[in-house]
Amino acid sequence: MWRHRIPTLCGILALVAGGAAPASEPPAQPELSAQPGELVAATIEGAPVRLRIVSGGPDRLVLNADYITQSGIKPAPFIGGANLNIAGRRAFKGKNRPLDFTIAGLAHKGRAFWFFDAPAMPGDGTIGPWALPQSRVTLEFSTTDASSQRHDFSLFGGINSSSFTGYKEESFGMAVGFDLDDPSPHPIASAAAGAAVARAYGGTLSGATWDVEILLGVKRPVRLMTLQRPLVIGPLSIRQIAVRVRDRIDAAGRGDPIPDDSQDPSEIVVSAKKKGPGPAFTLSIPRATLAACSRLTFDKAATRIELWCKPNG
């Protein structure tokens, strides 16, 4: 059976659709603008729906199970199965099928996924930049004034992936995403990315663990890491990062140890050389870290992410 795997941030998330054929990139179309959390009017198979545009993936059209039940949509015959995997670990089992949808006046055909045991999302579902028919997708979350400056990042991913950029320096590299729906006060790093940043910028863990939501109610433990020198990504200067606790749950929990000033006994420490998936190097940037910024655009034609921020924010 063929498999679709859709990696995103949060330590590699995958949607696995049995037998799904490879999808082509959407053609160049006008721009779609929305606010984070806004429910955008659309239609699916001619019926009205409300979809939330997400910047942190997965980009595929993901529908609430309640909507599927009410609409009577059935999975594709023979190839209608799907799994939602987070960092190599299956979180939900579901279904998929191709559907016609229209959003902001543009019609498109895309493959939709749904998971009956996943918690309901606001509205009827979510969709990300690569799965939308528009070539530019903008999320506006503050006022862009004359002092704002545009910062460009390379756009990676695709319709079977999420929308993210990359960060690389001499000693390490990682995938970096911007998640405007994440209420976290700090960026969230996988264990391996956190260890790499700690070595490069003098990072130290402190305090107890707490849980952060990765996706659809799935939570993972993190601890706070403080850097001696800031990690600078474009206009962002980052001093503190929530780092995934080292464990064997999934690939996001695999990585080298980080210096610890409190020896929290609740952290599970294992060797990165144990059998299992290789470590994931990811960093997810929440809206709180973008307090000086106002607009995020995914330009698929130019393969560019544009982030507008005030100087010295």
CSV table of C-alpha atoms in Angstrom, one decimal:
chain,number,residue,atom,x,y,z
A,1,MET,CA,0.0,0.0,0.0
A,2,TRP,CA,1.3,3.4,-0.9
A,3,ARG,CA,1.8,5.9,1.9
A,4,HIS,CA,1.7,9.7,2.1
A,5,ARG,CA,3.9,11.2,4.8
A,6,ILE,CA,3.6,14.9,5.6
A,7,PRO,CA,6.4,16.2,7.9
A,8,THR,CA,5.7,19.4,9.8
A,9,LEU,CA,7.2,21.1,12.8
A,10,CYS,CA,6.8,19.9,16.4
A,11,GLY,CA,9.2,17.1,15.8
A,12,ILE,CA,7.9,15.8,12.5
A,13,LEU,CA,4.2,15.2,12.1
A,14,ALA,CA,2.9,12.9,9.4
A,15,LEU,CA,-0.4,12.3,7.7
A,16,VAL,CA,-0.4,8.8,6.2
A,17,ALA,CA,-3.0,8.2,3.5
A,18,GLY,CA,-3.4,4.7,2.1
A,19,GLY,CA,-2.9,4.8,-1.6
A,20,ALA,CA,-3.1,8.6,-2.0
A,21,ALA,CA,-1.7,9.7,-5.4
A,22,PRO,CA,1.0,12.5,-5.4
A,23,ALA,CA,-0.6,15.9,-5.6
A,24,SER,CA,0.6,18.8,-7.8
A,25,GLU,CA,1.4,22.2,-6.4
A,26,PRO,CA,-1.5,24.7,-6.7
A,27,PRO,CA,-1.3,27.1,-9.6
A,28,ALA,CA,-0.5,30.8,-9.1
A,29,GLN,CA,-3.6,32.7,-7.9
A,30,PRO,CA,-4.3,36.0,-6.1
A,31,GLU,CA,-3.6,36.6,-2.4
A,32,LEU,CA,-5.7,35.4,0.5
A,33,SER,CA,-5.6,37.5,3.7
A,34,ALA,CA,-6.9,36.5,7.1
A,35,GLN,CA,-6.3,37.0,10.8
A,36,PRO,CA,-5.0,34.2,13.1
A,37,GLY,CA,-8.0,32.2,14.4
A,38,GLU,CA,-10.4,33.8,11.9
A,39,LEU,CA,-12.9,31.4,10.5
A,40,VAL,CA,-12.9,32.0,6.7
A,41,ALA,CA,-16.0,31.3,4.7
A,42,ALA,CA,-15.6,28.5,2.1
A,43,THR,CA,-17.6,25.7,0.5
A,44,ILE,CA,-16.9,21.9,0.3
A,45,GLU,CA,-18.7,20.0,-2.4
A,46,GLY,CA,-21.0,23.1,-2.7
A,47,ALA,CA,-21.9,23.2,1.1
A,48,PRO,CA,-20.9,26.2,3.3
A,49,VAL,CA,-18.1,25.7,5.8
A,50,ARG,CA,-15.8,27.8,8.0
A,51,LEU,CA,-12.1,27.0,7.8
A,52,ARG,CA,-9.2,28.3,9.9
A,53,ILE,CA,-6.0,29.2,8.1
A,54,VAL,CA,-3.0,27.8,10.0
A,55,SER,CA,0.7,28.7,9.7
A,56,GLY,CA,2.0,25.8,11.8
A,57,GLY,CA,0.6,22.9,9.8
A,58,PRO,CA,-0.4,20.4,8.7
A,59,ASP,CA,-1.1,22.2,5.5
A,60,ARG,CA,-3.6,19.6,4.2
A,61,LEU,CA,-7.3,20.2,4.6
A,62,VAL,CA,-8.2,18.6,7.9
A,63,LEU,CA,-11.9,18.5,8.8
A,64,ASN,CA,-13.7,18.0,12.1
A,65,ALA,CA,-15.3,14.5,12.5
A,66,ASP,CA,-18.6,16.2,13.4
A,67,TYR,CA,-18.7,18.0,10.1
A,68,ILE,CA,-18.0,14.7,8.3
A,69,THR,CA,-20.8,13.0,10.1
A,70,GLN,CA,-23.3,15.8,9.4
A,71,SER,CA,-22.3,16.2,5.8
A,72,GLY,CA,-22.3,12.5,5.0
A,73,ILE,CA,-18.9,12.5,3.3
A,74,LYS,CA,-17.5,9.1,2.8
A,75,PRO,CA,-13.8,8.0,2.6
A,76,ALA,CA,-12.3,7.2,-0.8
A,77,PRO,CA,-12.9,3.6,-1.7
A,78,PHE,CA,-9.9,1.3,-1.2
A,79,ILE,CA,-7.5,4.1,-0.4
A,80,GLY,CA,-9.5,6.0,2.2
A,81,GLY,CA,-7.4,5.3,5.3
A,82,ALA,CA,-5.1,7.7,7.0
A,83,ASN,CA,-2.9,8.0,10.1
A,84,LEU,CA,-1.8,11.1,11.9
A,85,ASN,CA,1.7,10.5,13.1
A,86,ILE,CA,3.6,12.9,15.4
A,87,ALA,CA,7.4,12.5,15.2
A,88,GLY,CA,7.1,8.9,14.0
A,89,ARG,CA,4.4,7.9,16.6
A,90,ARG,CA,0.8,7.4,15.5
A,91,ALA,CA,-1.5,9.8,17.4
A,92,PHE,CA,-4.8,9.2,15.5
A,93,LYS,CA,-6.3,6.9,12.9
A,94,GLY,CA,-8.7,8.4,10.4
A,95,LYS,CA,-9.9,8.6,6.8
A,96,ASN,CA,-9.3,10.7,3.7
A,97,ARG,CA,-10.8,11.5,0.2
A,98,PRO,CA,-10.4,14.1,-2.6
A,99,LEU,CA,-13.0,16.9,-2.3
A,100,ASP,CA,-13.9,20.0,-4.4
A,101,PHE,CA,-13.7,23.2,-2.3
A,102,THR,CA,-13.9,26.9,-2.9
A,103,ILE,CA,-12.3,29.6,-0.7
A,104,ALA,CA,-12.1,33.4,-1.2
A,105,GLY,CA,-13.7,32.8,-4.6
A,106,LEU,CA,-11.2,30.3,-6.0
A,107,ALA,CA,-12.2,26.7,-6.7
A,108,HIS,CA,-9.8,23.9,-6.1
A,109,LYS,CA,-9.6,20.1,-5.6
A,110,GLY,CA,-7.7,18.7,-2.6
A,111,ARG,CA,-7.5,15.7,-0.4
A,112,ALA,CA,-9.2,16.1,3.0
A,113,PHE,CA,-8.3,14.2,6.1
A,114,TRP,CA,-10.4,13.5,9.3
A,115,PHE,CA,-9.9,11.7,12.6
A,116,PHE,CA,-12.9,10.5,14.5
A,117,ASP,CA,-11.0,10.3,17.9
A,118,ALA,CA,-9.4,13.7,17.6
A,119,PRO,CA,-10.8,16.6,19.6
A,120,ALA,CA,-12.9,19.1,17.6
A,121,MET,CA,-11.3,22.3,16.2
A,122,PRO,CA,-13.0,25.7,16.0
A,123,GLY,CA,-15.2,25.9,12.9
A,124,ASP,CA,-15.3,23.0,10.5
A,125,GLY,CA,-11.6,22.4,9.9
A,126,THR,CA,-8.1,23.8,9.1
A,127,ILE,CA,-6.0,24.4,6.0
A,128,GLY,CA,-2.5,25.7,5.5
A,129,PRO,CA,-0.7,27.8,2.8
A,130,TRP,CA,0.4,25.0,0.5
A,131,ALA,CA,-3.0,23.4,0.2
A,132,LEU,CA,-4.7,26.7,-0.6
A,133,PRO,CA,-5.3,27.7,-4.3
A,134,GLN,CA,-3.9,31.2,-3.7
A,135,SER,CA,-0.2,31.8,-4.5
A,136,ARG,CA,0.2,34.2,-1.6
A,137,VAL,CA,-1.3,33.6,1.9
A,138,THR,CA,-1.1,36.4,4.5
A,139,LEU,CA,-1.9,36.3,8.2
A,140,GLU,CA,-2.2,39.8,9.7
A,141,PHE,CA,-2.1,40.0,13.5
A,142,SER,CA,-1.2,43.7,14.2
A,143,THR,CA,-0.8,47.0,12.4
A,144,THR,CA,1.9,47.3,9.8
A,145,ASP,CA,3.0,51.0,9.9
A,146,ALA,CA,5.6,53.0,8.0
A,147,SER,CA,8.4,52.0,10.4
A,148,SER,CA,7.8,48.2,9.8
A,149,GLN,CA,10.5,46.3,7.9
A,150,ARG,CA,10.1,43.2,5.8
A,151,HIS,CA,12.3,40.2,6.6
A,152,ASP,CA,12.5,37.4,4.1
A,153,PHE,CA,13.1,33.7,4.7
A,154,SER,CA,13.2,30.8,2.3
A,155,LEU,CA,10.0,28.8,2.2
A,156,PHE,CA,10.2,25.1,2.3
A,157,GLY,CA,7.6,22.3,2.4
A,158,GLY,CA,4.7,21.6,0.0
A,159,ILE,CA,1.1,20.5,-0.2
A,160,ASN,CA,2.1,17.2,1.5
A,161,SER,CA,4.1,19.0,4.1
A,162,SER,CA,3.9,22.1,6.2
A,163,SER,CA,5.1,25.7,5.6
A,164,PHE,CA,8.4,26.3,7.3
A,165,THR,CA,11.8,27.8,6.8
A,166,GLY,CA,15.3,26.6,7.7
A,167,TYR,CA,18.0,27.9,10.0
A,168,LYS,CA,21.6,26.8,9.6
A,169,GLU,CA,25.0,27.7,11.0
A,170,GLU,CA,28.3,26.0,11.1
A,171,SER,CA,27.5,23.5,13.9
A,172,PHE,CA,23.8,22.7,13.3
A,173,GLY,CA,20.7,23.4,11.3
A,174,MET,CA,17.0,23.0,12.0
A,175,ALA,CA,13.5,23.5,10.5
A,176,VAL,CA,11.8,26.6,11.8
A,177,GLY,CA,8.1,27.3,11.7
A,178,PHE,CA,5.9,30.2,12.7
A,179,ASP,CA,2.8,29.1,14.6
A,180,LEU,CA,0.5,32.0,15.1
A,181,ASP,CA,-2.1,29.8,16.9
A,182,ASP,CA,0.3,28.6,19.6
A,183,PRO,CA,-0.4,30.4,22.9
A,184,SER,CA,3.0,29.4,24.3
A,185,PRO,CA,5.2,32.2,25.8
A,186,HIS,CA,8.4,30.7,24.4
A,187,PRO,CA,9.6,29.1,21.2
A,188,ILE,CA,9.4,25.3,21.4
A,189,ALA,CA,12.5,23.2,20.3
A,190,SER,CA,12.8,19.5,19.9
A,191,ALA,CA,15.3,17.9,22.3
A,192,ALA,CA,18.0,17.6,19.6
A,193,ALA,CA,17.6,21.2,18.4
A,194,GLY,CA,17.6,22.4,22.0
A,195,ALA,CA,20.9,20.6,22.7
A,196,ALA,CA,22.5,22.1,19.6
A,197,VAL,CA,21.4,25.6,20.5
A,198,ALA,CA,22.6,25.1,24.1
A,199,ARG,CA,26.1,24.1,22.9
A,200,ALA,CA,26.3,27.1,20.5
A,201,TYR,CA,24.8,29.8,22.8
A,202,GLY,CA,25.4,28.6,26.4
A,203,GLY,CA,22.0,27.2,27.2
A,204,THR,CA,21.0,25.9,30.7
A,205,LEU,CA,17.8,24.1,31.8
A,206,SER,CA,16.0,25.2,34.9
A,207,GLY,CA,12.7,24.6,36.7
A,208,ALA,CA,10.1,21.9,36.5
A,209,THR,CA,8.6,20.4,33.4
A,210,TRP,CA,5.3,21.4,32.0
A,211,ASP,CA,3.2,20.2,29.1
A,212,VAL,CA,2.7,22.0,25.8
A,213,GLU,CA,0.1,21.0,23.2
A,214,ILE,CA,1.7,19.9,20.0
A,215,LEU,CA,-1.5,19.3,17.9
A,216,LEU,CA,-5.1,18.2,18.4
A,217,GLY,CA,-4.8,17.8,22.2
A,218,VAL,CA,-1.5,15.8,22.0
A,219,LYS,CA,0.8,17.1,24.7
A,220,ARG,CA,4.5,16.7,25.3
A,221,PRO,CA,6.7,17.7,28.3
A,222,VAL,CA,9.2,20.6,28.0
A,223,ARG,CA,11.6,22.5,30.3
A,224,LEU,CA,12.8,26.1,30.1
A,225,MET,CA,16.3,26.8,28.7
A,226,THR,CA,18.0,30.2,29.1
A,227,LEU,CA,20.7,31.2,26.8
A,228,GLN,CA,23.9,33.2,27.7
A,229,ARG,CA,23.9,34.7,24.2
A,230,PRO,CA,20.7,35.2,22.2
A,231,LEU,CA,19.8,33.1,19.2
A,232,VAL,CA,19.1,35.6,16.4
A,233,ILE,CA,16.7,34.5,13.6
A,234,GLY,CA,16.0,37.5,11.3
A,235,PRO,CA,14.6,40.3,13.5
A,236,LEU,CA,14.0,37.9,16.4
A,237,SER,CA,16.4,37.8,19.4
A,238,ILE,CA,15.6,34.7,21.5
A,239,ARG,CA,16.9,34.3,25.0
A,240,GLN,CA,14.6,31.6,26.4
A,241,ILE,CA,13.3,28.4,24.7
A,242,ALA,CA,11.0,25.6,25.9
A,243,VAL,CA,12.9,22.5,25.1
A,244,ARG,CA,11.3,19.1,24.7
A,245,VAL,CA,12.2,16.7,27.5
A,246,ARG,CA,14.5,13.9,26.4
A,247,ASP,CA,12.5,10.7,26.2
A,248,ARG,CA,11.7,7.8,23.9
A,249,ILE,CA,8.1,8.8,23.0
A,250,ASP,CA,9.1,10.0,19.5
A,251,ALA,CA,11.8,11.6,17.4
A,252,ALA,CA,11.3,15.0,18.9
A,253,GLY,CA,12.4,13.6,22.3
A,254,ARG,CA,15.7,12.3,21.1
A,255,GLY,CA,18.8,14.4,21.6
A,256,ASP,CA,21.9,15.1,23.6
A,257,PRO,CA,21.7,16.2,27.3
A,258,ILE,CA,21.7,19.9,28.2
A,259,PRO,CA,23.4,21.4,31.3
A,260,ASP,CA,20.9,21.5,34.1
A,261,ASP,CA,21.0,23.8,37.2
A,262,SER,CA,18.2,22.1,39.1
A,263,GLN,CA,18.4,18.4,38.4
A,264,ASP,CA,14.6,18.0,38.0
A,265,PRO,CA,13.8,14.3,38.9
A,266,SER,CA,10.7,14.4,36.6
A,267,GLU,CA,12.8,14.5,33.4
A,268,ILE,CA,13.2,11.1,31.7
A,269,VAL,CA,16.8,10.8,30.4
A,270,VAL,CA,17.8,8.2,27.8
A,271,SER,CA,20.7,7.7,25.5
A,272,ALA,CA,20.3,9.1,22.0
A,273,LYS,CA,22.0,6.0,20.7
A,274,LYS,CA,19.1,3.7,21.7
A,275,LYS,CA,17.1,2.0,18.9
A,276,GLY,CA,14.3,4.1,17.5
A,277,PRO,CA,13.8,7.0,15.1
A,278,GLY,CA,16.6,9.5,14.6
A,279,PRO,CA,16.3,12.9,16.3
A,280,ALA,CA,14.3,15.7,14.8
A,281,PHE,CA,15.8,19.2,14.7
A,282,THR,CA,12.9,21.7,14.9
A,283,LEU,CA,12.0,25.0,16.4
A,284,SER,CA,8.4,26.4,16.5
A,285,ILE,CA,8.0,30.1,17.0
A,286,PRO,CA,4.7,31.2,18.7
A,287,ARG,CA,2.9,34.5,18.4
A,288,ALA,CA,4.3,35.8,21.7
A,289,THR,CA,7.8,35.8,20.2
A,290,LEU,CA,6.5,37.9,17.3
A,291,ALA,CA,5.2,40.7,19.6
A,292,ALA,CA,7.0,43.4,17.5
A,293,CYS,CA,5.7,41.9,14.2
A,294,SER,CA,2.4,42.4,12.4
A,295,ARG,CA,2.2,40.3,9.3
A,296,LEU,CA,3.3,36.9,8.0
A,297,THR,CA,3.1,36.0,4.3
A,298,PHE,CA,3.7,32.7,2.5
A,299,ASP,CA,4.6,33.5,-1.1
A,300,LYS,CA,4.6,30.1,-2.8
A,301,ALA,CA,5.5,31.4,-6.3
A,302,ALA,CA,8.6,33.1,-4.9
A,303,THR,CA,9.2,30.3,-2.3
A,304,ARG,CA,9.5,33.0,0.3
A,305,ILE,CA,8.2,33.8,3.8
A,306,GLU,CA,7.8,37.5,4.5
A,307,LEU,CA,7.7,38.7,8.1
A,308,TRP,CA,6.9,42.3,8.8
A,309,CYS,CA,8.3,43.7,12.1
A,310,LYS,CA,9.0,47.1,13.7
A,311,PRO,CA,12.8,47.8,14.1
A,312,ASN,CA,14.3,47.2,17.6
A,313,GLY,CA,11.1,45.5,18.8
